């Protein structure tokens, strides 16, 4: 099978942007590099955009909006169907790409990164099919209309997943878009643009400009952009909101998290802890919703420590290309260094190191590999309990009463997601209702791509996924005397 780099090089797309239905040369000469996290070697160079490239992309999106916004839902649904089919046909190419540029274990890329991304296209099409764009209220019509040109800024940790989570509902709603993917994982976005082109979307409806934070700033402040949606750090979200404020555009932010996992005294500890480790360390903990604070009964701490260590030590960290690997490399050098620093902070703060620790796992002398790490006896005022580490580092925080557990869960500036484990479902539901966050998982349910996702507090605003995800891209208009 042809590799992603061979594919992109053959099509000469690494040094181009997709604007107005064409692959165009950049206005400037700046380049970015793609580093293979498993080897620390540069594997590709790609074009970085500037303000002129952004202007061209926004102009194309603005011109296309007049026509695209008035297409029928059936027409847009048909194009989404074609896009989904193309992504499915190219799923192995995408999986290989994600493993190469962000270090994901190939098995995980195949079973999670790619299929969950495709699910967002399917859900957007399902929502579109059933959505009531016009409703009657007395003699008044309530209509939902596309907001306009949307700038979409996506992160490096779930790159294809976040692209489809934003692009699909925006296009379904009738908006046109300019996508700026992370400069740390840009290759999958180029492959996605190819799929958009091959699906037959009209020129200017979807546009792609690669770039660093400066391109994001231009998009956020651009007067012809009606909405900006960003997934990233809280720091980046604040910067985007500040840049967007003078033009009073809509800003949707899915930002950081420090999610709690409350294990109640009656929980099945074996299941609660082993699945809690799996959830916290999924994607090597590089998920804003990762439940990296396990809040556990103090009376059962010793048993929970043993279970946590056992589950963590079963993780196989190694070459992302190997089918035996469960967890590959951290996606980039900056994040690798951040995780190493925070593990050192946890040790210095006096938390009990159960397993893992600083440095690479044994036998891995190069690459951004980290040891899955569990701390116990963590106090909620410690930095490792408050700051988003964004890696496979779990804190066991003991509590004495359920009320204290709830207080610990809420003792954070974030409010993105949470988990609750227990056999008494009424108690589980009651605890869930008291946690201040946008999404709660009870006893490890199956993922639901229709469940709205987003944050309270400094985890952002707005929602993605399902009907709520499409509503973000719509304006509400009332027309009195319509009926």
XYZ file of C-alpha atoms in Angstrom:
483
model
C 0.000 0.000 0.000
C 1.200 3.501 -0.810
C 2.204 5.474 2.294
C 0.560 8.791 3.236
C 3.750 10.701 2.424
C 4.099 8.990 -0.942
C 0.456 9.771 -1.668
C 0.699 13.455 -0.745
C 4.032 13.863 -2.532
C 2.685 12.203 -5.683
C -0.220 14.675 -5.697
C 2.078 17.634 -4.853
C -0.212 18.681 -2.009
C 2.348 19.076 0.794
C 3.314 22.531 -0.436
C -0.182 23.750 -1.327
C -3.446 24.894 0.227
C -6.974 23.946 -0.838
C -8.765 27.204 -1.633
C -11.828 27.799 -3.833
C -11.853 24.206 -5.023
C -8.218 24.252 -6.196
C -4.798 23.353 -4.827
C -2.965 26.683 -4.765
C 0.613 27.724 -4.111
C 1.061 29.670 -0.850
C 1.596 33.433 -0.981
C 4.717 33.169 1.170
C 7.678 30.834 1.536
C 7.409 29.700 5.167
C 7.588 25.977 5.829
C 6.727 23.673 8.703
C 8.101 20.250 9.433
C 6.437 17.012 10.473
C 8.375 15.046 13.084
C 7.772 11.341 13.576
C 7.259 11.076 17.364
C 8.500 7.491 17.400
C 11.908 8.369 15.959
C 12.207 12.164 16.465
C 13.112 12.425 12.762
C 11.751 15.012 10.339
C 9.689 13.117 7.777
C 8.052 15.904 5.776
C 8.051 19.614 5.002
C 4.815 21.471 4.285
C 3.705 25.005 3.460
C 2.721 27.473 6.171
C 0.272 30.216 5.289
C 0.052 33.914 6.061
C -2.537 36.677 6.079
C -2.788 36.784 2.284
C -3.593 33.082 2.163
C -6.253 33.599 4.828
C -7.754 36.484 2.862
C -7.978 34.304 -0.255
C -9.606 31.442 1.654
C -12.101 33.680 3.456
C -12.969 35.458 0.219
C -13.657 32.129 -1.476
C -15.821 31.011 1.443
C -17.719 34.311 1.445
C -18.485 34.101 -2.280
C -19.569 30.457 -2.016
C -21.831 31.116 0.970
C -24.509 32.941 -1.018
C -25.222 29.825 -3.071
C -24.315 27.068 -0.614
C -26.499 28.495 2.160
C -29.546 28.168 -0.081
C -28.974 24.571 -1.152
C -31.471 21.996 0.046
C -30.772 19.769 3.037
C -31.159 16.787 0.712
C -28.377 18.049 -1.538
C -26.022 18.655 1.375
C -26.892 15.248 2.840
C -25.947 13.571 -0.411
C -22.511 15.189 -0.372
C -21.977 14.144 3.252
C -22.876 10.582 2.256
C -20.195 10.689 -0.428
C -17.664 12.144 1.996
C -18.375 9.399 4.522
C -17.939 6.709 1.868
C -14.604 8.163 0.770
C -13.292 8.381 4.330
C -14.289 4.781 4.920
C -12.587 3.651 1.702
C -9.418 5.511 2.720
C -9.492 4.597 6.395
C -6.205 2.666 6.311
C -4.438 5.592 4.633
C -5.725 7.898 7.382
C -4.735 5.421 10.107
C -1.198 5.156 8.760
C -1.025 8.943 8.542
C -2.132 9.489 12.144
C 0.284 6.864 13.418
C 3.128 8.543 11.545
C 2.506 12.168 12.464
C 1.201 11.893 16.038
C 2.618 8.597 17.281
C -0.688 6.791 17.771
C -0.437 3.013 17.969
C -1.592 1.718 14.586
C -4.226 -0.476 16.210
C -5.643 2.511 18.066
C -5.604 4.660 14.931
C -7.568 1.954 13.121
C -10.105 1.278 15.869
C -10.579 4.731 17.397
C -8.965 7.743 15.737
C -10.370 7.059 12.269
C -13.764 5.348 12.835
C -14.815 7.814 15.539
C -13.966 10.642 13.158
C -16.088 9.107 10.416
C -18.953 8.793 12.911
C -19.159 12.588 13.110
C -19.885 12.792 9.395
C -22.596 10.158 9.751
C -24.166 11.938 12.733
C -24.169 15.323 10.990
C -25.989 13.756 8.068
C -28.531 12.124 10.402
C -29.136 15.395 12.242
C -29.507 17.260 8.967
C -32.094 14.807 7.679
C -34.383 15.312 10.683
C -33.692 18.960 11.553
C -36.688 21.369 11.496
C -35.267 24.477 9.822
C -38.684 26.146 10.054
C -41.144 25.893 12.935
C -44.485 27.578 13.564
C -45.269 29.483 16.745
C -48.666 31.105 16.385
C -48.494 33.369 13.335
C -44.692 33.533 13.604
C -42.156 31.407 11.761
C -39.011 30.484 13.670
C -36.236 29.702 11.218
C -32.687 28.456 11.631
C -30.261 29.868 9.081
C -26.522 29.230 8.589
C -24.383 31.756 10.404
C -21.994 32.316 7.491
C -18.257 31.826 7.053
C -16.803 29.697 9.841
C -13.123 29.501 10.763
C -12.304 26.155 12.354
C -9.116 25.643 14.383
C -8.334 22.046 15.281
C -5.744 20.474 17.632
C -3.002 17.890 17.218
C -4.253 15.231 19.651
C -7.414 14.002 17.844
C -6.821 15.784 14.537
C -9.131 14.000 12.087
C -11.767 13.479 14.790
C -11.872 17.190 15.582
C -11.879 18.146 11.911
C -14.969 16.070 11.183
C -16.624 17.169 14.449
C -16.470 20.784 13.242
C -16.569 20.620 9.458
C -19.447 18.136 9.169
C -22.112 20.055 11.146
C -20.948 23.377 9.691
C -21.420 22.116 6.147
C -24.657 20.390 7.087
C -25.995 23.675 8.438
C -25.200 25.457 5.171
C -22.089 27.309 6.312
C -18.857 27.589 4.392
C -15.590 26.965 6.200
C -11.895 27.718 6.429
C -9.994 25.019 8.300
C -6.695 25.655 10.059
C -5.398 22.357 11.439
C -2.598 22.148 13.978
C 0.800 22.717 12.441
C 1.975 19.713 14.481
C -0.303 17.216 12.699
C -1.241 18.678 9.297
C -0.989 15.669 6.982
C -4.369 14.110 7.780
C -6.043 17.447 7.030
C -4.528 17.451 3.541
C -5.926 13.948 3.016
C -9.292 15.168 4.288
C -9.267 18.068 1.810
C -8.679 15.537 -0.970
C -11.763 13.632 0.166
C -13.806 16.845 0.183
C -12.650 17.571 -3.363
C -13.394 14.053 -4.589
C -16.820 14.067 -2.926
C -17.790 16.964 -5.199
C -18.417 19.805 -2.757
C -18.753 23.089 -4.688
C -15.746 25.399 -4.927
C -15.200 27.625 -1.912
C -17.439 25.667 0.446
C -14.432 24.075 2.162
C -11.019 25.738 2.315
C -7.798 24.704 4.031
C -4.863 26.865 5.071
C -2.055 25.338 7.109
C -0.319 27.625 9.543
C 0.799 28.376 13.061
C -0.883 30.511 15.697
C -0.479 33.659 13.637
C -2.843 32.252 11.003
C -5.340 31.445 13.735
C -5.122 35.023 14.990
C -5.812 36.415 11.522
C -8.834 34.155 11.172
C -10.136 35.129 14.608
C -9.943 38.839 13.870
C -10.991 38.676 10.217
C -14.032 40.903 9.556
C -15.489 38.499 6.975
C -15.467 35.508 9.333
C -18.804 35.156 11.114
C -17.866 32.438 13.593
C -14.756 30.801 14.921
C -14.622 27.397 16.581
C -11.453 26.296 18.348
C -10.432 23.154 20.156
C -7.229 23.643 22.093
C -5.757 24.832 25.343
C -7.536 27.335 27.562
C -4.696 29.782 26.849
C -5.286 29.466 23.094
C -9.039 29.800 23.550
C -8.632 33.044 25.473
C -6.340 34.458 22.783
C -8.829 33.587 20.041
C -11.738 35.116 21.982
C -9.778 38.324 22.523
C -8.890 38.551 18.829
C -12.516 37.891 17.843
C -14.081 40.391 20.236
C -13.767 43.583 18.114
C -15.791 42.019 15.295
C -18.354 40.495 17.695
C -18.280 37.149 15.940
C -19.546 33.967 17.560
C -16.825 32.045 19.374
C -17.165 28.369 20.286
C -14.420 26.954 22.485
C -13.651 23.390 23.532
C -10.685 23.830 25.819
C -8.819 22.165 28.662
C -9.971 19.745 31.303
C -9.012 17.941 34.478
C -11.806 15.421 34.588
C -12.745 13.525 37.757
C -13.654 9.859 38.035
C -15.603 9.376 41.264
C -15.480 5.787 42.512
C -18.267 5.317 45.066
C -17.857 2.923 48.025
C -20.172 0.273 46.522
C -18.462 0.205 43.103
C -17.062 -2.961 41.583
C -13.459 -1.937 42.226
C -11.835 -4.311 39.777
C -13.957 -2.988 36.913
C -13.976 0.623 38.099
C -10.207 0.863 38.394
C -9.139 -1.154 35.346
C -11.544 0.672 33.053
C -10.657 3.955 34.728
C -7.006 3.405 33.845
C -7.997 2.586 30.274
C -10.128 5.730 30.030
C -7.503 8.005 31.570
C -4.686 6.659 29.395
C -6.660 6.393 26.148
C -4.700 8.183 23.431
C -1.860 8.308 25.992
C -3.874 10.734 28.099
C -3.760 13.288 25.289
C -7.460 14.031 25.539
C -8.979 17.104 27.154
C -11.699 14.925 28.692
C -9.360 12.227 30.065
C -10.487 11.276 33.632
C -7.056 11.677 35.208
C -8.304 12.386 38.737
C -9.604 9.146 40.246
C -11.411 10.101 43.452
C -11.577 7.012 45.643
C -12.784 5.949 49.136
C -9.929 6.268 51.612
C -10.949 3.016 53.313
C -10.353 1.142 50.044
C -7.249 3.011 48.930
C -4.811 0.141 49.412
C -6.863 -2.244 47.246
C -7.371 0.441 44.606
C -3.637 1.147 44.505
C -2.900 -2.520 43.773
C -5.538 -2.650 41.044
C -4.306 0.586 39.473
C -0.698 -0.560 39.419
C -1.624 -3.910 37.896
C -3.737 -2.348 35.139
C -1.101 0.254 34.332
C 1.747 -2.248 34.183
C -0.177 -4.246 31.544
C 0.070 -1.339 29.090
C 2.477 -1.995 26.214
C 4.314 1.182 25.191
C 6.352 0.888 22.020
C 6.693 1.261 18.279
C 3.376 2.647 16.962
C 3.697 0.473 13.853
C 3.545 -2.759 15.857
C 0.196 -4.469 16.334
C 1.417 -5.564 19.780
C 1.711 -1.951 20.934
C -1.239 -0.586 22.886
C 0.207 2.894 23.425
C 2.678 4.591 21.112
C 4.612 7.817 21.466
C 3.569 11.224 22.772
C 2.694 13.406 19.788
C 5.445 16.031 20.013
C 8.556 17.165 21.881
C 6.892 20.013 23.771
C 4.248 17.701 25.204
C 6.831 15.031 26.051
C 8.825 17.610 28.006
C 5.684 18.886 29.740
C 4.762 15.404 30.951
C 8.270 14.724 32.210
C 8.243 18.013 34.092
C 4.884 17.336 35.721
C 5.892 13.824 36.816
C 8.858 15.443 38.522
C 6.527 17.988 40.125
C 4.338 15.193 41.509
C 7.353 13.504 43.082
C 8.573 16.804 44.538
C 5.115 17.575 45.942
C 5.247 14.365 47.975
C 2.665 12.271 46.146
C 3.247 8.516 46.333
C 4.597 7.174 43.043
C 2.924 3.785 42.516
C 4.276 3.025 39.066
C 5.906 4.784 36.135
C 7.935 7.901 36.768
C 10.399 10.049 34.900
C 12.245 9.004 31.765
C 11.450 6.671 28.899
C 10.305 3.087 29.391
C 13.069 0.490 29.441
C 14.502 -0.330 26.032
C 13.219 2.854 24.358
C 16.136 5.248 24.044
C 14.725 7.554 21.368
C 11.262 8.810 20.550
C 8.739 10.660 22.686
C 7.851 7.673 24.846
C 6.734 8.089 28.470
C 6.033 5.697 31.299
C 2.332 5.436 32.185
C 2.360 6.841 35.708
C 0.083 6.601 38.731
C 0.378 8.761 41.851
C -1.476 8.046 45.093
C -2.112 10.075 48.254
C -2.609 13.098 46.027
C -4.027 16.199 47.682
C -6.393 18.316 45.664
C -4.186 21.391 46.149
C -1.202 19.750 44.412
C -0.279 20.972 40.938
C -0.669 17.470 39.509
C -4.282 17.506 40.739
C -5.067 20.942 39.328
C -3.094 21.385 36.105
C -3.851 19.624 32.855
C -0.855 17.360 32.192
C -2.180 15.933 28.916
C -0.382 12.640 29.251
C -0.670 9.214 30.897
C -0.475 10.455 34.472
C -3.256 9.483 36.908
C -3.861 10.902 40.387
C -5.559 8.821 43.088
C -7.246 11.282 45.455
C -8.793 9.727 48.590
C -12.011 10.933 50.227
C -13.936 10.096 53.423
C -17.517 11.049 52.496
C -19.440 11.244 49.242
C -20.016 14.954 49.796
C -16.246 15.388 50.036
C -15.818 13.412 46.806
C -18.208 15.764 45.015
C -16.385 18.786 46.410
C -13.053 17.382 45.182
C -14.537 16.691 41.757
C -15.647 20.329 41.492
C -12.423 21.758 42.922
C -10.986 22.750 39.543
C -11.160 25.669 37.134
C -12.257 23.177 34.464
C -15.598 21.513 33.805
C -15.443 19.422 30.663
C -16.277 15.823 31.581
C -16.598 13.441 34.519
C -17.160 9.778 35.364
C -19.070 8.202 38.272
C -18.885 4.512 39.274
C -21.257 2.717 41.631
C -23.856 -0.047 41.908
C -26.677 2.073 43.340
C -27.733 3.875 40.171
C -29.832 6.422 42.061
C -26.782 7.509 44.040
C -24.667 7.511 40.889
C -27.190 9.779 39.158
C -27.380 12.069 42.177
C -23.600 12.470 42.281
C -23.522 13.107 38.511
C -26.106 15.862 38.878
C -23.863 17.707 41.333
C -20.690 17.696 39.226
C -20.229 20.937 37.320
C -19.262 19.812 33.838
C -20.653 19.378 30.345
C -20.720 15.595 30.076
C -20.866 12.791 32.669
C -20.303 9.063 32.040
C -22.027 6.624 34.377
C -20.354 3.226 34.831
C -18.390 3.438 31.576
C -21.176 3.519 28.972
C -20.570 3.156 25.248
C -19.532 6.312 23.431
C -22.493 8.224 22.005
C -21.649 10.471 19.036
C -25.048 12.161 19.418
C -24.304 13.232 23.029
C -23.431 16.947 23.118
C -19.887 17.633 24.272
C -18.489 20.840 25.731
C -17.452 22.549 28.907
C -18.410 24.562 31.926
C -16.080 27.160 33.446
C -12.636 27.422 31.818
C -13.268 24.357 29.670
C -14.993 26.637 27.194
C -18.460 27.297 25.821
C -20.643 25.919 23.086
C -21.287 22.280 22.254
C -20.188 19.776 19.639
C -21.738 16.485 18.447
C -25.381 15.721 17.764
C -28.101 18.279 17.194
C -26.469 20.729 19.606
C -23.332 20.594 17.497
C -25.201 21.781 14.416
C -27.096 24.451 16.342
C -23.753 26.172 17.000
C -23.572 26.985 13.282
C -27.107 28.363 12.967
C -28.731 31.726 13.628
C -32.335 31.992 14.825
C -34.701 34.303 12.954
C -38.349 35.032 13.760
C -40.663 36.107 10.930
C -43.909 37.551 12.308
C -47.044 37.260 10.191
C -45.620 34.307 8.239
C -48.611 32.082 8.959
